[in-house]
Amino acid sequence: MSLPIAAMPKILFLAANPKNTTRLRLDEELRDIKEGLRRAQQRDKFTLISHEAVRSRDIQRAMLDEMPQIVHFSGHGDGEAGLAFEDETGHAKLIDGNALADLFALFADPTEFPEPLTCVVLNGCYSEVQANAIADYVPYVIGMTQAIPDRAAIEFAVGFYDALGAGRSVPFAFKLACNAIARTGQPAAEIPTLLNKIQPPTPTSSSTSPLPWGEGPGVRANPAEEESRTNAIPQGRTQLYQFLLRIPPAQFEMVIFDLNPPKGNISPGSAPQGQRVPELLEWLDSPIGPGLEALRTSLTNVLYPQAQPGPTGAGSRNISIGTSADGSAVISGDGNQVNQSYTINIQRDRGDGRG
């Protein structure tokens, strides 16, 4: 079961240019983004909501009112000190990365929001610090590694949303946005950075979302930043919960089979995956469970199987996935040892085109 994605993604544009900071052309950035989305192929499938002169309390109110899938901040950043929002007098009030990360984590939780926050764009100087903190909870986060000129920031934003409006993925949109800066002749195309620490939502074949988020775990825009596939498995319990909700049912069944929980701890395969995931985590954390590290190992084995010596090689397992009369997945195999490599044979029900 894939995490539900909004049929009409909502973009929340937050702008702040306090009185005691350099004046930025934030209105021009907003206008050009709106114009690009208005002309886009999928213009009827996006909603853009803007809030200006944003104060700290305005962020939470806007998030609660709009429940966006994309948050775009436009304004000033000051590295470790934080992003510059406004106080009650219109002067700068810095909010650090941890505070922003904790806020956005709440709205990225699929148990609270069926269409959670999936992308955050911090279009302000030195915002990589905040981006790194937020990326622990939100699948795609964009920040700036250093000061970025106003013109370059606008070009980046326009290129990014032009691509999303054309139905491109977030990694593609990021690359196009960087190229948009380069085409202006400004030496700033290397300043934006895209972080993707956790699994993004994966649309199902029946999804009506116009927004293909990406290609799977560990997606990165810069090949130099690729991590090993093992490192793509989340570490935190909340992230593991979200990750398990998103993987296909057949692979989730393989994880259950690999971990071999005692009968009665996990509902049968006919139950919704959203019901079985918390049951699995509760058993893993219990005194009789093997712990979350065993889950990470199992996920690595299932999602990224190593090269096999052959179906009958030492230490291998043969697992078959079939479909029962009620449509649930059926797993069969010849072993039960966790951390063993195995060969996978998938039997697909070709009657309705579903694997």
GROMACS .gro file of C-alpha atoms in nm:
model
  355
    1MET     CA    1   0.000   0.000   0.000
    2SER     CA    2   0.144   0.333  -0.104
    3LEU     CA    3   0.108   0.642   0.106
    4PRO     CA    4  -0.185   0.847  -0.031
    5ILE     CA    5  -0.080   1.155  -0.225
    6ALA     CA    6  -0.297   1.459  -0.275
    7ALA     CA    7  -0.494   1.458  -0.599
    8MET     CA    8  -0.440   1.834  -0.602
    9PRO     CA    9  -0.106   1.918  -0.436
   10LYS     CA   10  -0.112   2.241  -0.237
   11ILE     CA   11   0.187   2.475  -0.227
   12LEU     CA   12   0.215   2.706   0.074
   13PHE     CA   13   0.434   3.009  -0.005
   14LEU     CA   14   0.570   3.178   0.309
   15ALA     CA   15   0.746   3.512   0.261
   16ALA     CA   16   0.922   3.730   0.517
   17ASN     CA   17   1.130   4.041   0.459
   18PRO     CA   18   1.167   4.212   0.801
   19LYS     CA   19   1.218   4.588   0.822
   20ASN     CA   20   1.580   4.560   0.936
   21THR     CA   21   1.689   4.329   0.651
   22THR     CA   22   1.787   4.392   0.288
   23ARG     CA   23   1.488   4.435   0.063
   24LEU     CA   24   1.419   4.133  -0.157
   25ARG     CA   25   1.193   4.097  -0.460
   26LEU     CA   26   0.971   3.840  -0.295
   27ASP     CA   27   0.660   3.973  -0.468
   28GLU     CA   28   0.829   3.918  -0.804
   29GLU     CA   29   0.918   3.561  -0.706
   30LEU     CA   30   0.559   3.488  -0.608
   31ARG     CA   31   0.420   3.650  -0.922
   32ASP     CA   32   0.651   3.453  -1.151
   33ILE     CA   33   0.573   3.123  -0.978
   34LYS     CA   34   0.201   3.191  -1.016
   35GLU     CA   35   0.246   3.277  -1.382
   36GLY     CA   36   0.444   2.959  -1.445
   37LEU     CA   37   0.182   2.741  -1.278
   38ARG     CA   38  -0.097   2.922  -1.463
   39ARG     CA   39   0.067   2.829  -1.794
   40ALA     CA   40   0.159   2.474  -1.689
   41GLN     CA   41   0.019   2.162  -1.853
   42GLN     CA   42  -0.131   2.054  -1.520
   43ARG     CA   43  -0.232   2.401  -1.402
   44ASP     CA   44  -0.572   2.282  -1.280
   45LYS     CA   45  -0.414   2.028  -1.045
   46PHE     CA   46  -0.215   2.266  -0.823
   47THR     CA   47  -0.321   2.511  -0.558
   48LEU     CA   48  -0.087   2.795  -0.453
   49ILE     CA   49  -0.155   2.976  -0.126
   50SER     CA   50   0.067   3.268  -0.021
   51HIS     CA   51   0.125   3.431   0.318
   52GLU     CA   52   0.348   3.739   0.346
   53ALA     CA   53   0.519   3.919   0.636
   54VAL     CA   54   0.504   3.586   0.816
   55ARG     CA   55   0.552   3.569   1.193
   56SER     CA   56   0.625   3.256   1.397
   57ARG     CA   57   0.264   3.195   1.496
   58ASP     CA   58   0.154   3.255   1.135
   59ILE     CA   59   0.346   2.945   1.025
   60GLN     CA   60   0.153   2.706   1.245
   61ARG     CA   61  -0.177   2.869   1.160
   62ALA     CA   62  -0.107   2.850   0.788
   63MET     CA   63  -0.001   2.485   0.818
   64LEU     CA   64  -0.318   2.396   1.008
   65ASP     CA   65  -0.543   2.589   0.772
   66GLU     CA   66  -0.389   2.473   0.445
   67MET     CA   67  -0.232   2.129   0.521
   68PRO     CA   68   0.009   2.166   0.225
   69GLN     CA   69   0.217   1.902   0.052
   70ILE     CA   70   0.484   2.161  -0.039
   71VAL     CA   71   0.607   2.448   0.177
   72HIS     CA   72   0.815   2.722   0.013
   73PHE     CA   73   0.997   2.977   0.229
   74SER     CA   74   1.127   3.291   0.060
   75GLY     CA   75   1.339   3.535   0.255
   76HIS     CA   76   1.662   3.569   0.455
   77GLY     CA   77   1.865   3.300   0.627
   78ASP     CA   78   2.149   3.332   0.876
   79GLY     CA   79   2.309   2.987   0.890
   80GLU     CA   80   2.302   2.820   1.232
   81ALA     CA   81   2.102   3.111   1.377
   82GLY     CA   82   1.801   3.030   1.162
   83LEU     CA   83   1.561   3.174   0.906
   84ALA     CA   84   1.439   3.531   0.942
   85PHE     CA   85   1.068   3.567   1.005
   86GLU     CA   86   0.904   3.877   1.156
   87ASP     CA   87   0.824   3.968   1.515
   88GLU     CA   88   0.528   4.175   1.631
   89THR     CA   89   0.704   4.498   1.530
   90GLY     CA   90   0.806   4.377   1.184
   91HIS     CA   91   1.169   4.321   1.274
   92ALA     CA   92   1.363   4.000   1.221
   93LYS     CA   93   1.299   3.702   1.447
   94LEU     CA   94   1.525   3.404   1.375
   95ILE     CA   95   1.384   3.051   1.400
   96ASP     CA   96   1.640   2.771   1.406
   97GLY     CA   97   1.637   2.443   1.217
   98ASN     CA   98   1.537   2.219   1.508
   99ALA     CA   99   1.227   2.423   1.584
  100LEU     CA  100   1.124   2.420   1.217
  101ALA     CA  101   1.200   2.048   1.187
  102ASP     CA  102   0.983   1.966   1.489
  103LEU     CA  103   0.697   2.169   1.341
  104PHE     CA  104   0.716   2.018   0.992
  105ALA     CA  105   0.753   1.665   1.135
  106LEU     CA  106   0.400   1.695   1.273
  107PHE     CA  107   0.260   1.768   0.928
  108ALA     CA  108   0.468   1.499   0.757
  109ASP     CA  109   0.310   1.227   0.972
  110PRO     CA  110   0.070   1.014   0.763
  111THR     CA  111  -0.108   0.896   1.078
  112GLU     CA  112  -0.230   1.255   1.127
  113PHE     CA  113  -0.251   1.368   0.765
  114PRO     CA  114  -0.348   1.130   0.483
  115GLU     CA  115  -0.188   1.378   0.240
  116PRO     CA  116   0.124   1.475   0.438
  117LEU     CA  117   0.390   1.735   0.383
  118THR     CA  118   0.639   1.592   0.132
  119CYS     CA  119   0.862   1.877   0.013
  120VAL     CA  120   1.009   2.191   0.174
  121VAL     CA  121   1.194   2.457  -0.024
  122LEU     CA  122   1.404   2.706   0.176
  123ASN     CA  123   1.486   2.979  -0.073
  124GLY     CA  124   1.706   3.185   0.157
  125CYS     CA  125   2.078   3.230   0.215
  126TYR     CA  126   2.270   2.968   0.416
  127SER     CA  127   1.952   2.762   0.469
  128GLU     CA  128   2.127   2.425   0.426
  129VAL     CA  129   2.154   2.403   0.806
  130GLN     CA  130   1.776   2.415   0.850
  131ALA     CA  131   1.726   2.188   0.548
  132ASN     CA  132   1.941   1.918   0.708
  133ALA     CA  133   1.730   1.921   1.023
  134ILE     CA  134   1.399   1.916   0.838
  135ALA     CA  135   1.513   1.635   0.605
  136ASP     CA  136   1.501   1.391   0.898
  137TYR     CA  137   1.122   1.407   0.870
  138VAL     CA  138   1.028   1.538   0.524
  139PRO     CA  139   1.124   1.332   0.216
  140TYR     CA  140   1.248   1.620  -0.003
  141VAL     CA  141   1.408   1.938   0.133
  142ILE     CA  142   1.593   2.206  -0.062
  143GLY     CA  143   1.831   2.454   0.102
  144MET     CA  144   2.108   2.693   0.002
  145THR     CA  145   2.470   2.619   0.092
  146GLN     CA  146   2.570   2.987   0.091
  147ALA     CA  147   2.439   3.332   0.009
  148ILE     CA  148   2.234   3.329  -0.310
  149PRO     CA  149   2.169   3.643  -0.519
  150ASP     CA  150   1.811   3.762  -0.535
  151ARG     CA  151   1.790   3.713  -0.912
  152ALA     CA  152   1.928   3.360  -0.890
  153ALA     CA  153   1.682   3.270  -0.615
  154ILE     CA  154   1.391   3.384  -0.833
  155GLU     CA  155   1.518   3.191  -1.136
  156PHE     CA  156   1.555   2.879  -0.923
  157ALA     CA  157   1.200   2.903  -0.787
  158VAL     CA  158   1.046   2.962  -1.129
  159GLY     CA  159   1.236   2.671  -1.287
  160PHE     CA  160   1.143   2.438  -1.003
  161TYR     CA  161   0.769   2.501  -1.020
  162ASP     CA  162   0.764   2.513  -1.399
  163ALA     CA  163   0.891   2.154  -1.391
  164LEU     CA  164   0.647   2.040  -1.122
  165GLY     CA  165   0.366   2.200  -1.319
  166ALA     CA  166   0.470   1.995  -1.621
  167GLY     CA  167   0.440   1.675  -1.417
  168ARG     CA  168   0.811   1.618  -1.351
  169SER     CA  169   0.953   1.463  -1.033
  170VAL     CA  170   1.108   1.666  -0.753
  171PRO     CA  171   1.468   1.556  -0.838
  172PHE     CA  172   1.412   1.652  -1.204
  173ALA     CA  173   1.258   1.985  -1.105
  174PHE     CA  174   1.559   2.057  -0.882
  175LYS     CA  175   1.805   1.990  -1.165
  176LEU     CA  176   1.607   2.206  -1.407
  177ALA     CA  177   1.595   2.487  -1.151
  178CYS     CA  178   1.973   2.476  -1.107
  179ASN     CA  179   2.012   2.484  -1.485
  180ALA     CA  180   1.781   2.787  -1.497
  181ILE     CA  181   2.032   2.973  -1.278
  182ALA     CA  182   2.323   2.861  -1.496
  183ARG     CA  183   2.150   2.985  -1.811
  184THR     CA  184   2.141   3.337  -1.670
  185GLY     CA  185   2.522   3.333  -1.653
  186GLN     CA  186   2.529   3.367  -1.275
  187PRO     CA  187   2.788   3.159  -1.085
  188ALA     CA  188   2.527   3.037  -0.839
  189ALA     CA  189   2.396   2.714  -0.991
  190GLU     CA  190   2.586   2.501  -0.734
  191ILE     CA  191   2.440   2.680  -0.432
  192PRO     CA  192   2.105   2.495  -0.404
  193THR     CA  193   2.118   2.147  -0.252
  194LEU     CA  194   1.852   1.876  -0.251
  195LEU     CA  195   1.832   1.645   0.051
  196ASN     CA  196   1.642   1.317   0.048
  197LYS     CA  197   1.712   1.114   0.362
  198ILE     CA  198   1.386   0.916   0.377
  199GLN     CA  199   1.153   0.735   0.141
  200PRO     CA  200   0.921   0.964  -0.057
  201PRO     CA  201   0.558   0.868  -0.126
  202THR     CA  202   0.520   0.637  -0.426
  203PRO     CA  203   0.198   0.681  -0.628
  204THR     CA  204  -0.003   0.367  -0.701
  205SER     CA  205  -0.119   0.289  -1.053
  206SER     CA  206  -0.461   0.426  -0.960
  207SER     CA  207  -0.326   0.754  -0.820
  208THR     CA  208  -0.460   1.072  -0.976
  209SER     CA  209  -0.175   1.283  -0.844
  210PRO     CA  210   0.000   1.494  -1.110
  211LEU     CA  211   0.316   1.501  -0.898
  212PRO     CA  212   0.563   1.210  -0.932
  213TRP     CA  213   0.776   1.264  -0.624
  214GLY     CA  214   1.076   1.054  -0.724
  215GLU     CA  215   1.225   0.715  -0.791
  216GLY     CA  216   1.241   0.554  -0.445
  217PRO     CA  217   1.458   0.534  -0.135
  218GLY     CA  218   1.779   0.732  -0.128
  219VAL     CA  219   1.705   0.954  -0.430
  220ARG     CA  220   1.959   1.234  -0.456
  221ALA     CA  221   2.001   1.504  -0.716
  222ASN     CA  222   2.380   1.502  -0.692
  223PRO     CA  223   2.538   1.162  -0.774
  224ALA     CA  224   2.832   1.252  -0.549
  225GLU     CA  225   2.592   1.244  -0.253
  226GLU     CA  226   2.459   0.889  -0.322
  227GLU     CA  227   2.452   0.673  -0.010
  228SER     CA  228   2.458   0.297  -0.002
  229ARG     CA  229   2.123   0.128  -0.036
  230THR     CA  230   2.153  -0.002   0.318
  231ASN     CA  231   2.167   0.356   0.446
  232ALA     CA  232   1.837   0.426   0.270
  233ILE     CA  233   1.656   0.234   0.546
  234PRO     CA  234   1.536   0.489   0.807
  235GLN     CA  235   1.675   0.481   1.161
  236GLY     CA  236   1.400   0.638   1.371
  237ARG     CA  237   1.081   0.459   1.473
  238THR     CA  238   0.853   0.724   1.321
  239GLN     CA  239   1.044   0.714   0.993
  240LEU     CA  240   1.031   0.333   0.990
  241TYR     CA  241   0.655   0.351   1.046
  242GLN     CA  242   0.612   0.581   0.745
  243PHE     CA  243   0.850   0.368   0.539
  244LEU     CA  244   0.654   0.048   0.607
  245LEU     CA  245   0.326   0.212   0.507
  246ARG     CA  246   0.475   0.297   0.167
  247ILE     CA  247   0.632  -0.029   0.058
  248PRO     CA  248   0.427  -0.260  -0.169
  249PRO     CA  249   0.214  -0.525   0.006
  250ALA     CA  250   0.416  -0.815  -0.139
  251GLN     CA  251   0.740  -0.677   0.004
  252PHE     CA  252   0.573  -0.610   0.339
  253GLU     CA  253   0.462  -0.975   0.345
  254MET     CA  254   0.822  -1.078   0.280
  255VAL     CA  255   0.937  -0.872   0.578
  256ILE     CA  256   0.674  -1.040   0.799
  257PHE     CA  257   0.784  -1.382   0.675
  258ASP     CA  258   1.149  -1.298   0.734
  259LEU     CA  259   1.093  -1.179   1.092
  260ASN     CA  260   0.856  -1.469   1.173
  261PRO     CA  261   0.650  -1.313   1.458
  262PRO     CA  262   0.463  -1.560   1.682
  263LYS     CA  263   0.111  -1.639   1.569
  264GLY     CA  264  -0.146  -1.390   1.694
  265ASN     CA  265   0.086  -1.088   1.715
  266ILE     CA  266   0.019  -0.967   1.360
  267SER     CA  267  -0.316  -0.967   1.180
  268PRO     CA  268  -0.345  -1.192   0.873
  269GLY     CA  269  -0.255  -1.072   0.524
  270SER     CA  270  -0.616  -0.986   0.445
  271ALA     CA  271  -0.603  -0.702   0.703
  272PRO     CA  272  -0.508  -0.348   0.589
  273GLN     CA  273  -0.138  -0.272   0.591
  274GLY     CA  274  -0.213   0.038   0.796
  275GLN     CA  275  -0.340  -0.193   1.072
  276ARG     CA  276  -0.055  -0.445   1.048
  277VAL     CA  277   0.234  -0.194   1.054
  278PRO     CA  278   0.173  -0.070   1.414
  279GLU     CA  279   0.115  -0.431   1.522
  280LEU     CA  280   0.453  -0.528   1.380
  281LEU     CA  281   0.631  -0.237   1.549
  282GLU     CA  282   0.460  -0.312   1.882
  283TRP     CA  283   0.580  -0.674   1.867
  284LEU     CA  284   0.934  -0.571   1.768
  285ASP     CA  285   0.954  -0.332   2.066
  286SER     CA  286   0.808  -0.585   2.309
  287PRO     CA  287   1.020  -0.800   2.546
  288ILE     CA  288   0.974  -1.099   2.313
  289GLY     CA  289   1.050  -0.904   1.994
  290PRO     CA  290   1.389  -0.889   1.819
  291GLY     CA  291   1.396  -0.507   1.809
  292LEU     CA  292   1.404  -0.246   1.535
  293GLU     CA  293   1.752  -0.341   1.417
  294ALA     CA  294   1.616  -0.678   1.305
  295LEU     CA  295   1.349  -0.491   1.108
  296ARG     CA  296   1.612  -0.274   0.937
  297THR     CA  297   1.812  -0.583   0.846
  298SER     CA  298   1.503  -0.754   0.707
  299LEU     CA  299   1.407  -0.448   0.502
  300THR     CA  300   1.757  -0.434   0.358
  301ASN     CA  301   1.741  -0.803   0.264
  302VAL     CA  302   1.398  -0.767   0.104
  303LEU     CA  303   1.443  -0.437  -0.079
  304TYR     CA  304   1.809  -0.472  -0.174
  305PRO     CA  305   1.889  -0.848  -0.198
  306GLN     CA  306   2.255  -0.934  -0.250
  307ALA     CA  307   2.387  -1.142  -0.542
  308GLN     CA  308   2.290  -1.504  -0.493
  309PRO     CA  309   2.504  -1.818  -0.533
  310GLY     CA  310   2.198  -1.989  -0.680
  311PRO     CA  311   1.869  -2.139  -0.565
  312THR     CA  312   2.041  -2.426  -0.386
  313GLY     CA  313   2.352  -2.241  -0.266
  314ALA     CA  314   2.459  -2.239   0.094
  315GLY     CA  315   2.267  -1.992   0.307
  316SER     CA  316   2.006  -1.921   0.041
  317ARG     CA  317   1.628  -1.930   0.078
  318ASN     CA  318   1.360  -1.984  -0.182
  319ILE     CA  319   1.056  -1.766  -0.127
  320SER     CA  320   0.746  -1.763  -0.345
  321ILE     CA  321   0.476  -1.498  -0.337
  322GLY     CA  322   0.133  -1.597  -0.457
  323THR     CA  323  -0.219  -1.461  -0.427
  324SER     CA  324  -0.498  -1.624  -0.229
  325ALA     CA  325  -0.864  -1.632  -0.327
  326ASP     CA  326  -0.933  -1.321  -0.120
  327GLY     CA  327  -0.659  -1.125  -0.296
  328SER     CA  328  -0.411  -1.127  -0.009
  329ALA     CA  329  -0.047  -1.218  -0.059
  330VAL     CA  330   0.068  -1.570   0.029
  331ILE     CA  331   0.432  -1.637   0.121
  332SER     CA  332   0.596  -1.979   0.115
  333GLY     CA  333   0.959  -2.074   0.166
  334ASP     CA  334   1.210  -2.326   0.297
  335GLY     CA  335   1.373  -2.137   0.581
  336ASN     CA  336   1.323  -1.891   0.859
  337GLN     CA  337   1.663  -1.749   0.952
  338VAL     CA  338   1.681  -1.372   0.978
  339ASN     CA  339   1.976  -1.207   0.802
  340GLN     CA  340   2.002  -1.484   0.538
  341SER     CA  341   2.011  -1.400   0.170
  342TYR     CA  342   1.759  -1.563  -0.062
  343THR     CA  343   1.629  -1.595  -0.413
  344ILE     CA  344   1.284  -1.448  -0.477
  345ASN     CA  345   1.035  -1.602  -0.720
  346ILE     CA  346   0.729  -1.382  -0.770
  347GLN     CA  347   0.412  -1.541  -0.907
  348ARG     CA  348   0.192  -1.267  -1.049
  349ASP     CA  349  -0.183  -1.280  -1.090
  350ARG     CA  350  -0.213  -1.163  -1.450
  351GLY     CA  351  -0.590  -1.162  -1.455
  352ASP     CA  352  -0.633  -0.793  -1.363
  353GLY     CA  353  -0.283  -0.673  -1.450
  354ARG     CA  354  -0.173  -0.644  -1.086
  355GLY     CA  355   0.152  -0.789  -0.964
   0.00000   0.00000   0.00000
